[in-house]
Coordinates of C-alpha atoms in Angstrom, one line a residue:
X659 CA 19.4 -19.2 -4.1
X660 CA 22.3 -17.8 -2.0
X661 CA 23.5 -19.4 1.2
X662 CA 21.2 -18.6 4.1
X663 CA 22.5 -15.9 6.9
X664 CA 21.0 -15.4 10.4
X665 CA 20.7 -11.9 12.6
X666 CA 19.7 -10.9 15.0
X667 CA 18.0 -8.0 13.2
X668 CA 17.4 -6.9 9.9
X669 CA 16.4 -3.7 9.4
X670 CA 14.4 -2.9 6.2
X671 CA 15.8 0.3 4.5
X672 CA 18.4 2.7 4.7
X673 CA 17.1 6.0 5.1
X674 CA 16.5 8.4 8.2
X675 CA 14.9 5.8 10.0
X676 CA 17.0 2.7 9.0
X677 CA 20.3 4.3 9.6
X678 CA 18.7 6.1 12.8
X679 CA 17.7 2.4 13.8
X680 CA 21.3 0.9 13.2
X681 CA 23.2 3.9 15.0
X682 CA 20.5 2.9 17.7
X683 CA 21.5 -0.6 18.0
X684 CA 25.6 -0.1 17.8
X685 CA 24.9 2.3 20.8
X686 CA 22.2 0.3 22.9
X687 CA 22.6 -3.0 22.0
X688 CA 26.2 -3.5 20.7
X689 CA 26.0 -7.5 20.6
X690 CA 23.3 -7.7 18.4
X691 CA 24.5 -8.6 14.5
X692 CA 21.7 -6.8 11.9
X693 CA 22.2 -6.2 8.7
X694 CA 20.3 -3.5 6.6
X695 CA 18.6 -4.3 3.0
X696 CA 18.2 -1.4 1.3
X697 CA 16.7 -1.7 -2.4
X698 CA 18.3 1.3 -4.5
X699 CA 22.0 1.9 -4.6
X700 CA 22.9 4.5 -1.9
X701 CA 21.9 5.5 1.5
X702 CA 18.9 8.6 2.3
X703 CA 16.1 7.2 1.6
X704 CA 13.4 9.9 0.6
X705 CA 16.4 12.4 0.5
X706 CA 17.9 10.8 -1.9
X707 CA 15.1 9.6 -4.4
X708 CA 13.7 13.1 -4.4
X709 CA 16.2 15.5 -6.5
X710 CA 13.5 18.3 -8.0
X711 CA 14.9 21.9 -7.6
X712 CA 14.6 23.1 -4.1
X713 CA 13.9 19.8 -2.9
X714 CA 14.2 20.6 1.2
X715 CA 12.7 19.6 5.0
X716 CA 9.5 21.3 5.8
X717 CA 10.4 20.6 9.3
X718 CA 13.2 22.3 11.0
X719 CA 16.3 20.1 11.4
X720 CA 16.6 20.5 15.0
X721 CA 13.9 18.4 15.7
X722 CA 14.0 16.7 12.6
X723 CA 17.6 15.6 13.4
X724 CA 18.6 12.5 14.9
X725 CA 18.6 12.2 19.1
X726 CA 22.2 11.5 19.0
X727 CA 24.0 13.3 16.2
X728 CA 23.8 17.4 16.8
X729 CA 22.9 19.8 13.6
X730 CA 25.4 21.7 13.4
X731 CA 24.5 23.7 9.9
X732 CA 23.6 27.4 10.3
X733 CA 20.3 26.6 8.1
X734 CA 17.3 25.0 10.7
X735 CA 15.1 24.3 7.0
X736 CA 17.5 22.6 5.0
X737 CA 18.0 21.0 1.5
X738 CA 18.0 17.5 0.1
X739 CA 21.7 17.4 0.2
X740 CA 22.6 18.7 3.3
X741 CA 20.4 16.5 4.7
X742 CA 21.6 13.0 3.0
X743 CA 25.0 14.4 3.7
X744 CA 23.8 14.4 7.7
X745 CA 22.4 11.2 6.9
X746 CA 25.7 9.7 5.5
X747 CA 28.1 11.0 8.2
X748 CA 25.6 9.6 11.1
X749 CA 26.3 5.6 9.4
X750 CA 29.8 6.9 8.7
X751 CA 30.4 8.0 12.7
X752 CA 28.8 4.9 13.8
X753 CA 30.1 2.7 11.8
X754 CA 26.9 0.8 10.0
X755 CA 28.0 1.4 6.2
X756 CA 29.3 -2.5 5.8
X757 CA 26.2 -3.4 7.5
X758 CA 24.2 -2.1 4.3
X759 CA 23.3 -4.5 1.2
X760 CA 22.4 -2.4 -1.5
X761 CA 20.5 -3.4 -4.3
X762 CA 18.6 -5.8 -2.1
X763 CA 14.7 -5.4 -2.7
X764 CA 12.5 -7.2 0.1
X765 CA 9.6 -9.3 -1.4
X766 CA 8.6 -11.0 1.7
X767 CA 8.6 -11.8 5.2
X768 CA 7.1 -15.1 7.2
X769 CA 7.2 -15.9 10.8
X770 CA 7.9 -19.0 12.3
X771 CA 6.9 -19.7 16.0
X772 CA 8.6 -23.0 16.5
X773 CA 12.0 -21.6 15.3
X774 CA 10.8 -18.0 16.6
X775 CA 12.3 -16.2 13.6
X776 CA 11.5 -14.3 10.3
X777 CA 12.8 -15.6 7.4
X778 CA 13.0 -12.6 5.2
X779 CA 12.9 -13.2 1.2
X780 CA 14.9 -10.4 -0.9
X781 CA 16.1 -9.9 -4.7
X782 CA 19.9 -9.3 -5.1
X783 CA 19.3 -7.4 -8.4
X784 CA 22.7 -7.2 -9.1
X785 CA 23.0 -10.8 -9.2
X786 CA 19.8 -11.2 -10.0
X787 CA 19.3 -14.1 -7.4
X788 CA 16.6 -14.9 -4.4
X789 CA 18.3 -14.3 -0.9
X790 CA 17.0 -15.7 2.2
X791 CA 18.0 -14.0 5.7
X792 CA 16.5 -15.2 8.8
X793 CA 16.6 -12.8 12.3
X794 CA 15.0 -13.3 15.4
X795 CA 14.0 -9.5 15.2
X796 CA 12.3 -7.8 12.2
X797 CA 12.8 -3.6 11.9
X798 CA 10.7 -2.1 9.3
X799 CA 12.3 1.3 8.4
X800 CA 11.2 1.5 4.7
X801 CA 8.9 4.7 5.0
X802 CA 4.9 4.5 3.9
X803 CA 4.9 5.5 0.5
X804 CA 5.5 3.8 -2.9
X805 CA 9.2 4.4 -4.3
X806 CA 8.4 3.1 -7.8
X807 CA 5.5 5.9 -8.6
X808 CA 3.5 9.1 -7.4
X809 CA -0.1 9.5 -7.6
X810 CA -1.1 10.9 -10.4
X811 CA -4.9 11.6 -10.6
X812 CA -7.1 11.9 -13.6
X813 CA -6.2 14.7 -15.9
X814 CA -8.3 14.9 -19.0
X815 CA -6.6 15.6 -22.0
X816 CA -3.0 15.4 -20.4
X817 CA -1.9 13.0 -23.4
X818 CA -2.4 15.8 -25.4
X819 CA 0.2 18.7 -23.7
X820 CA 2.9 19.0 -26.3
X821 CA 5.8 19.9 -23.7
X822 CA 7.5 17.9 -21.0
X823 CA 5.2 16.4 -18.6
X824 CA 7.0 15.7 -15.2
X825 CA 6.5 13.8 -12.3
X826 CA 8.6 15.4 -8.7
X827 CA 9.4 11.7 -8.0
X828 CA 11.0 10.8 -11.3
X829 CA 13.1 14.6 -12.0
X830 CA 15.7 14.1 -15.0
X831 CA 18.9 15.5 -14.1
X832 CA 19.1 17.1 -17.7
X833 CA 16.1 19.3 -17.6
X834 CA 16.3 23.2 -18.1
X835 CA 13.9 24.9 -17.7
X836 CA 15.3 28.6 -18.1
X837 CA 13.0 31.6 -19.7
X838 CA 10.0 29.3 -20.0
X839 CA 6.7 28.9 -18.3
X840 CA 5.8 26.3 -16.1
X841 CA 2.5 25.1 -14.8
X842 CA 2.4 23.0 -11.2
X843 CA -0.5 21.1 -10.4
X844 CA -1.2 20.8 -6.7
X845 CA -0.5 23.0 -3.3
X846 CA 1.2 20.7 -1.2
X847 CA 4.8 20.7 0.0
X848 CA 6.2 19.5 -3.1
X849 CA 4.8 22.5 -5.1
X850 CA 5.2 25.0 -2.4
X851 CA 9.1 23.8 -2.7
X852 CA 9.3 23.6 -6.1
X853 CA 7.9 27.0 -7.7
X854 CA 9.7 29.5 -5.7
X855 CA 12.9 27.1 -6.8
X856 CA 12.0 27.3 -10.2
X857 CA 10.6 30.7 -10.4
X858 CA 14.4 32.0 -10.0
X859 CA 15.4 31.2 -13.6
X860 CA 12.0 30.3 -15.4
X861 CA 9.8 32.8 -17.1
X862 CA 6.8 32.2 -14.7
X863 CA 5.7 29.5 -12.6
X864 CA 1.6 29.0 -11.8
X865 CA 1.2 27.1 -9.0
X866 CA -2.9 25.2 -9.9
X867 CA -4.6 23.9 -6.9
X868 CA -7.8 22.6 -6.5
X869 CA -8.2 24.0 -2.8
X870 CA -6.1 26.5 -0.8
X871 CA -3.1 25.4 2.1
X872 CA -2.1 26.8 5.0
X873 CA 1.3 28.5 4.4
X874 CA 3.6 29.7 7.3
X875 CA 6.8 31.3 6.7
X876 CA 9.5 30.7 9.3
X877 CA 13.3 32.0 9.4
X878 CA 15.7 29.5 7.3
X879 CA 17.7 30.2 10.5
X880 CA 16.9 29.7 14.3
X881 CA 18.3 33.0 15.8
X882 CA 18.0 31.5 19.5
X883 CA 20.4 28.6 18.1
X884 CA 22.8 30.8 16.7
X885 CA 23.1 33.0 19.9
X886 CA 23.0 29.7 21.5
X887 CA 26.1 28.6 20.0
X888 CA 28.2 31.1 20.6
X889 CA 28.3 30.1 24.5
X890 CA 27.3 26.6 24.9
X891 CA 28.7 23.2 23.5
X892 CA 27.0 22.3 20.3
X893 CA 25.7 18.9 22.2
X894 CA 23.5 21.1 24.8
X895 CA 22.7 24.3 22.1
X896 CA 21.1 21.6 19.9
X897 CA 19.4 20.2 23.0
X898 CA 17.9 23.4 23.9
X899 CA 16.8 24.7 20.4
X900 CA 15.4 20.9 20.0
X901 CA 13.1 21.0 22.9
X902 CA 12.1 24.5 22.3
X903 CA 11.1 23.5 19.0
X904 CA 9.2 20.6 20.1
X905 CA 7.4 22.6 23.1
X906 CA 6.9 25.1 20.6
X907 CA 5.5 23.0 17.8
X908 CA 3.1 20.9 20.4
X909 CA 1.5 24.1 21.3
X910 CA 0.8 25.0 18.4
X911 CA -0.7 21.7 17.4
X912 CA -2.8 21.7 20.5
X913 CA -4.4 25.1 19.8
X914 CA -5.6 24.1 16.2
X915 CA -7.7 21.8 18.3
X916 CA -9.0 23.7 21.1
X917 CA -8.9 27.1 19.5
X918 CA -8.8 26.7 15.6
X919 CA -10.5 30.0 14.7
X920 CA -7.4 32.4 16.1
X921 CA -4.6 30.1 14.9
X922 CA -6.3 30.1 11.7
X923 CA -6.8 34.0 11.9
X924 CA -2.6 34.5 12.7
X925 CA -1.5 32.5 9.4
X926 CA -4.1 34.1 7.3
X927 CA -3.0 38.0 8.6
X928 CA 0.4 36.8 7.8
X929 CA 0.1 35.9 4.7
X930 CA -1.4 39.1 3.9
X931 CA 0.8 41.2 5.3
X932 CA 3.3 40.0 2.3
X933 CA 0.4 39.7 -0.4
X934 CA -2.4 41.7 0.6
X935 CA -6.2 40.2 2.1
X936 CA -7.4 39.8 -0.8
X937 CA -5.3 37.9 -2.5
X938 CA -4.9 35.7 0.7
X939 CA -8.7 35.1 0.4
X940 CA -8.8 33.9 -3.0
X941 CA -5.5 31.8 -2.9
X942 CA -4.4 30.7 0.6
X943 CA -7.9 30.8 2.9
X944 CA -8.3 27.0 3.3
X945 CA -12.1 25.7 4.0
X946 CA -10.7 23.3 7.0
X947 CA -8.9 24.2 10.0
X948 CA -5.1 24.1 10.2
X949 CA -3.3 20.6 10.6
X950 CA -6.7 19.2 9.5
X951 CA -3.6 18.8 7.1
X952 CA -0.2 19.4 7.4
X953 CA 1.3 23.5 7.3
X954 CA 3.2 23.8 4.6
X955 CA 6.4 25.4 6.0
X956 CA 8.1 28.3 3.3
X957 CA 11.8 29.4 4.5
X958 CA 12.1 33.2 4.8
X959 CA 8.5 33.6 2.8
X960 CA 10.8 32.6 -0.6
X961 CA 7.0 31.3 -1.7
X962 CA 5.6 34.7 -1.3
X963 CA 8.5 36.5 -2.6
X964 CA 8.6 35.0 -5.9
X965 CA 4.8 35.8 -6.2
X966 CA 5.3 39.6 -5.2
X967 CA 8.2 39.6 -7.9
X968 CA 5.7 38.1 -10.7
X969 CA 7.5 35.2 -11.3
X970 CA 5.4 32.8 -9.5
X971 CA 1.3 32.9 -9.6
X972 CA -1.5 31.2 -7.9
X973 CA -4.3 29.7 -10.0
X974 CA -7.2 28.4 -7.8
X975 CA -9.9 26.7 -9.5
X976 CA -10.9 23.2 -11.0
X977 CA -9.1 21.7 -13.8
X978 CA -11.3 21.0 -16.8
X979 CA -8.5 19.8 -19.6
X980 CA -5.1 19.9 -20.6
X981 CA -4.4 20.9 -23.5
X982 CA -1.1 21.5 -26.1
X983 CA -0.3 24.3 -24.9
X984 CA -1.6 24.6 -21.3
X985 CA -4.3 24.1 -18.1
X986 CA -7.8 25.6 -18.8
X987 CA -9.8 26.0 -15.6
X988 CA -13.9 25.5 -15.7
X989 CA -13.6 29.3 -14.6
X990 CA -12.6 30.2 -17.9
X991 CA -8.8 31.0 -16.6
X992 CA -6.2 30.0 -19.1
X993 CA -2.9 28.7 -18.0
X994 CA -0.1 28.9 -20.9
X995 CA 2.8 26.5 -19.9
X996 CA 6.1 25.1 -21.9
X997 CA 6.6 22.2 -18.9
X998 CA 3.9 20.7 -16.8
X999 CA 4.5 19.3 -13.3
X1000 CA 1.9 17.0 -12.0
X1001 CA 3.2 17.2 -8.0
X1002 CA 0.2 15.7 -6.9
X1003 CA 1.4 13.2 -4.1
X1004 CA 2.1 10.0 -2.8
X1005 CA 1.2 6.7 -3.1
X1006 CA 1.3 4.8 0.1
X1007 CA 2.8 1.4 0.5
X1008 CA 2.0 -0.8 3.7
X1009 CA 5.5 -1.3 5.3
X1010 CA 7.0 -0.9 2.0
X1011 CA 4.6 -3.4 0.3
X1012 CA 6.4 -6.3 1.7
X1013 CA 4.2 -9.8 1.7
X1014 CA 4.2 -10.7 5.4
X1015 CA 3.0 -14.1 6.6
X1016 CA 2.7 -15.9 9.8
X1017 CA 3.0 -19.8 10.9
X1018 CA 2.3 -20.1 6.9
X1019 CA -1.0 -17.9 6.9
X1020 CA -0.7 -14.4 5.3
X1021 CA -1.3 -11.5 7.6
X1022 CA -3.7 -8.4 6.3
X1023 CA -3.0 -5.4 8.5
X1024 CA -6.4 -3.8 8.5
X1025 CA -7.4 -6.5 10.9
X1026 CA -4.2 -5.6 12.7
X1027 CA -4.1 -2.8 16.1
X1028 CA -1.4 -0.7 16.3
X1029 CA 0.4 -1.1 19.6
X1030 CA 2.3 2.2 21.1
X1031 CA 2.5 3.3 17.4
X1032 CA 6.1 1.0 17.5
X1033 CA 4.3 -2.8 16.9
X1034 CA 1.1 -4.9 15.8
X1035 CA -1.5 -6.9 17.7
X1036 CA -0.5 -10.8 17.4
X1037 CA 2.6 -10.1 15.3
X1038 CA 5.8 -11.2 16.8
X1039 CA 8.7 -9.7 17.1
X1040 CA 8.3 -6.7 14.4
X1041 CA 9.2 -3.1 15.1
X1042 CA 7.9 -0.2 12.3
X1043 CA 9.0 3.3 12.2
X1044 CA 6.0 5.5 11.0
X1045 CA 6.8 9.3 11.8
X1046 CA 4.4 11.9 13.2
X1047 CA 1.9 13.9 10.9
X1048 CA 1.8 17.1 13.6
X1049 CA 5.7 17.2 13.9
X1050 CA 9.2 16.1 12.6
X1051 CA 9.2 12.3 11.3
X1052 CA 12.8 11.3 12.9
X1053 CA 11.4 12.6 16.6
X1054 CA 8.8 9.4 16.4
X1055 CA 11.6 7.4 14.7
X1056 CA 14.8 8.4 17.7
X1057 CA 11.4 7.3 20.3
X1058 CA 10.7 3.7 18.5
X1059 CA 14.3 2.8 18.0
X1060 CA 15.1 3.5 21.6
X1061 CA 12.1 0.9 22.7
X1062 CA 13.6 -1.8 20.2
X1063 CA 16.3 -1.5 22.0
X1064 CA 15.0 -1.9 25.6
X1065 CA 12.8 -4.2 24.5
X1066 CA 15.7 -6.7 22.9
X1067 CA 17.5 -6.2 25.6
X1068 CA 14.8 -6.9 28.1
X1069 CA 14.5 -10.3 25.7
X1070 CA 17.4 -11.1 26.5
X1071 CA 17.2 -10.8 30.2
X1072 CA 14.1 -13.3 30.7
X1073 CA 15.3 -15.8 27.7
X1074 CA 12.4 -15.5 25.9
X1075 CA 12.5 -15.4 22.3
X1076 CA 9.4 -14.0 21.5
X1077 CA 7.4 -11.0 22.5
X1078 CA 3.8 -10.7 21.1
X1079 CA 1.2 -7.4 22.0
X1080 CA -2.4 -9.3 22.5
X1081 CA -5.1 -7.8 23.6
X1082 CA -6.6 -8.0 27.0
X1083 CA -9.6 -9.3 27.8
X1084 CA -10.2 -5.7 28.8
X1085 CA -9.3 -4.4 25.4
X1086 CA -12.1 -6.9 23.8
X1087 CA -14.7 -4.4 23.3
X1088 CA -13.1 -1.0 22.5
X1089 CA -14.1 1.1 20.0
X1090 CA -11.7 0.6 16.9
X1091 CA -10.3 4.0 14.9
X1092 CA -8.3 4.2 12.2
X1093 CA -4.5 4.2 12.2
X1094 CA -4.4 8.2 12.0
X1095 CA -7.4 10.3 13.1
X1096 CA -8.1 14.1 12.6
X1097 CA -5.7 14.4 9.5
X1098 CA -7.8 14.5 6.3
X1099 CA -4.8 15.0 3.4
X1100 CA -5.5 13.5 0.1
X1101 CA -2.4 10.6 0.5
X1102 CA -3.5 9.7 3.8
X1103 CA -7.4 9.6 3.0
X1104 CA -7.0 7.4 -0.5
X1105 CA -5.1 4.4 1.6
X1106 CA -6.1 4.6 5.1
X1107 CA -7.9 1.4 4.5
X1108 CA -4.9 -0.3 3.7
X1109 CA -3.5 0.3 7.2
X1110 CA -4.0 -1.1 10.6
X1111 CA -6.4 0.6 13.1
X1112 CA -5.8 1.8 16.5
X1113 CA -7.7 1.1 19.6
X1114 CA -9.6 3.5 22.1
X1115 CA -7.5 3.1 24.8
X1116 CA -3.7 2.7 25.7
X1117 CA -1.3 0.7 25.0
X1118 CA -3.3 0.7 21.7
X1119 CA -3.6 4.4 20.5
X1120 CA -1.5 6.0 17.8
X1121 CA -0.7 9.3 20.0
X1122 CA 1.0 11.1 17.4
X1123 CA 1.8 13.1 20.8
X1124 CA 5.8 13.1 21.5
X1125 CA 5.7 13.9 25.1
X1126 CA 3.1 10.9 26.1
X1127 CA 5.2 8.4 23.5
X1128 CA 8.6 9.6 25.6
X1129 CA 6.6 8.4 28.9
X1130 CA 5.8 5.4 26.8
X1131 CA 9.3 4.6 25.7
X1132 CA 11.3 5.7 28.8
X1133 CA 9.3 5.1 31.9
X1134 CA 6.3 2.7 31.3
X1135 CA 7.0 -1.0 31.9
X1136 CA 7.4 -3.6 29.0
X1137 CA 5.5 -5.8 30.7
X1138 CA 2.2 -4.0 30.3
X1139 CA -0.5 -7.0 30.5
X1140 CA -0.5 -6.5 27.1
X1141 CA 3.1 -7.4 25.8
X1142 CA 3.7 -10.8 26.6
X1143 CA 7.0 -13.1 26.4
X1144 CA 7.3 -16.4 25.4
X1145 CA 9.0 -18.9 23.4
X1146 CA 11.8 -19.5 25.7
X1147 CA 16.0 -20.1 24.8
X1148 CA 16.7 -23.8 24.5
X1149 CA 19.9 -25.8 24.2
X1150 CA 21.5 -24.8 21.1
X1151 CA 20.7 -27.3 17.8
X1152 CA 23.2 -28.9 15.8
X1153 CA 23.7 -26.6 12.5
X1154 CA 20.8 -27.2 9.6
X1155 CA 23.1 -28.6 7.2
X1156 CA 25.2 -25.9 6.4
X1157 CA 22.4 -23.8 5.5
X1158 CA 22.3 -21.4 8.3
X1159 CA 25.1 -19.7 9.9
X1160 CA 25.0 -19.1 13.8
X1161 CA 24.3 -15.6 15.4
X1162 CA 28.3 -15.8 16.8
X1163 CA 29.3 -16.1 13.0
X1164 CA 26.4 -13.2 11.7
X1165 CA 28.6 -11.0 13.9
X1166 CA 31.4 -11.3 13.1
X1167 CA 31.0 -11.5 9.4
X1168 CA 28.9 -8.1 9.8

């Protein structure tokens, strides 16, 4: 086992959210040591995992976008690389790259009360060896979904398909798929990304989906940004376009719940007007109301293109076998393909499937309440990033990073150190709801008991509404009745033998 290191924080993951949360702390809390364990080699995240052709946001980069960092691209729906490049320069500009320990895979976390830290449990697998980092503060930024594999449903008879069978998670770098025919199971925003990608050099791509999606085609470029621009510094243009995308998107959200029938009548007419009603009705006319699941954003309508050119399709229809040489539908419909893509989802992974426990007892979330959608009932000091289902991931993530950082800082003000959500006495008897309400998609659905629930009332609601969690993070006081301090700063101890090294020394080694 390696010598033992303390920080102040560790941050779990170094994606959008764990480099947002390190930019965060060099900015707001520039004492602090952290360091960021990150298990593959290289910084993005999901953006760098996921390399499948087209791979791209389906949210536009203005909101999606850090707080701090402007986009300055001319594209507002942009690809994988462009936005691990974004990504890169952020940790580059602030300086958190030699914060990072790649190659580090978390395997568990345990609280202690008495020395009111975490002592974090990780494989170096380069080295191969057990490393043990303790922090006062524990930041999970690792996403909620399994790295290691997709979901891949029951297929009957896929064993039997005599071509490639492929999953979006695992792409090989070497594949071509030139002049032949593809088949992709599934409708979300992985297939809605990946056929009109494909469908520009293969023979012809059928997208197979069980049910229909909404599809909305936006502008791969914000025109108001552009003209924008050309008379504003970039710092206040992106400002602008970033709250008139959030205002924008919020309305929009808030009519599919108050007036579902005409938002659902405006995708459905524009879908037609590039493929006709009819083909609309059969393909693209879901049986639930929108952002029941998410939209599935198409830039410029490429999605609908490639269908009006013939070299994309839309099969709709249950799946009743592979076979060697294609999808056969219980309609009878025959799908011939030389490559199958099953891009049928996610698996979800509580806080990256990390074994927490506390005061030696394991913790199990389900009996956990969310608290501001940032920490957990009767967990100590532990932060989570989990993005917003109606709107851009990284606006949730710029919101919970800011609040680590008051709330750290506010730490540090009373020496206490320990802050704990509890509920009230008040809080006793409210109804309990899961973590994520009114959003039925597949991932969410299959491991939703897995997750902590959320509470009635505030502080213990999961808004998934930015304007409320700004109020939250900016105005509301920390010390809420609900958010209690403790665990005051004593007279520093005599070093454990050599086997931890102060918080002094953490930062200056970081």
């Amino acid at each position: 086992m390696e010598r033992m290191e303390h920080f102040d924080v560790v941050i779990v993951g170094a994606g959008v959210s764990g480099i947002g949360a390190a930019c965060h702390l060099r900015k707001k809390c520039p004492g602090r040591s952290f360091v960021i364990l990150e298990n593959r080699d290289a910084i993005g995240g999901t953006w760098d995992l996921f390399r499948y052709p087209g791979i791209r946001s389906d949210s536009d980069m203005h909101t999606f976008g850090y707080i701090f960092k402007p986009w300055l691209s001319n594209k507002a729906i942009a690809d994988g690389p462009a936005i691990r490049a974004y990504v890169r320069e952020a940790a580059t500009e602030y300086d958190v790259n030699s914060r990072i320990r790649f190659r580090h895979e978390v395997a568990s976390a345990s609280w202690s009360t008495p020395d009111a830290r975490w002592t974090v449990r990780a494989t170096n697998r380069d080295s191969g060896s057990t490393v043990e980092i303790t922090c006062s503060f524990l930041f999970m930024c690792s996403g909620y979904y399994n790295y290691n594999e997709g979901h891949l449903p029951e297929l009957p008879g896929l064993e039997r398909f005599a071509g490639p069978v492929l999953h979006p998670q695992a792409w090989p770098d070497d594949l071509d798929y030139a002049g032949k025919r593809i088949a992709v199971i599934g409708s979300g925003a992985t297939a809605m990304t990946l056929v009109p990608a494909m469908a520009e050099t293969a023979e012809r791509v059928t997208m197979i989906q069980r049910s229909a999606t909404y599809v909305i085609s936006r502008p791969e470029r914000d025109a108001i940004n552009k003209r924008l621009r050309r008379f504003l510094p970039e710092k206040l243009a992106y400002a602008l376009t970033r709250w008139k995308n959030i205002l924008w998107q919020m309305y929009v959200y808030r009519r599919t719940r108050v007036a579902p029938d005409s938002i659902r009548s405006r995708l459905l007419n524009e879908a037609s007007e590039q493929l006709g009603r009819d083909y609309v009705e059969k393909h693209f006319t879901p049986s639930y109301n929108p952002w029941d699941q998410r939209l599935c954003l198409i830039p410029d309508g490429d999605l609908f293109k490639a269908i009006q050119r013939g070299t994309a399709a839309v099969a709709t229809g249950t799946i009743a076998e592979i076979t060697e040489t294609g999808v056969d539908l219980t309609s009878g419909e025959q799908v011939e393909a030389d490559i199958l893509v099953t891009a049928t989802g996610l698996q979800l992974a509580v806080f990256g499937g990390v074994e927490f426990s506390m005061d030696g007892s394991p913790v199990h979330f389900p009996d956990r309440i969310n608290y501001k959608g940032i920490m957990l009932s009767d967990l100590p000091n532990l932060a989570y990033v989990f993005g917003y289902v109606n709107a851009s991931w990284t606006l949730r993530a710029d919101l919970t990073c800011a609040y680590v950082c008051r709330l750290l800082n506010r730490m540090e003000e009373l020496g206490m150190r320990q802050c704990t959500p509890r509920l009230r006495e008040e809080d006793r008897d409210m109804a309990i709801q899961p973590w994520i309400v009114d959003f039925s998609s597949g991932y969410f659905a299959r491991s939703m008991h897995l997750f902590p629930k959320q509470g009635d009332r505030d502080p213990w609601r999961n808004t998934q509404n930015y304007l409320q969690d700004r109020k939250i993070v900016f105005r509301d006081p920390l010390e809420d009745g609900a958010l209690t301090f403790s665990n005051p700063e004593t007279a520093p101890q005599a070093a454990d033998s050599g086997k931890h090294t102060t918080a002094q020394e953490s930062r200056s080694a970081a």
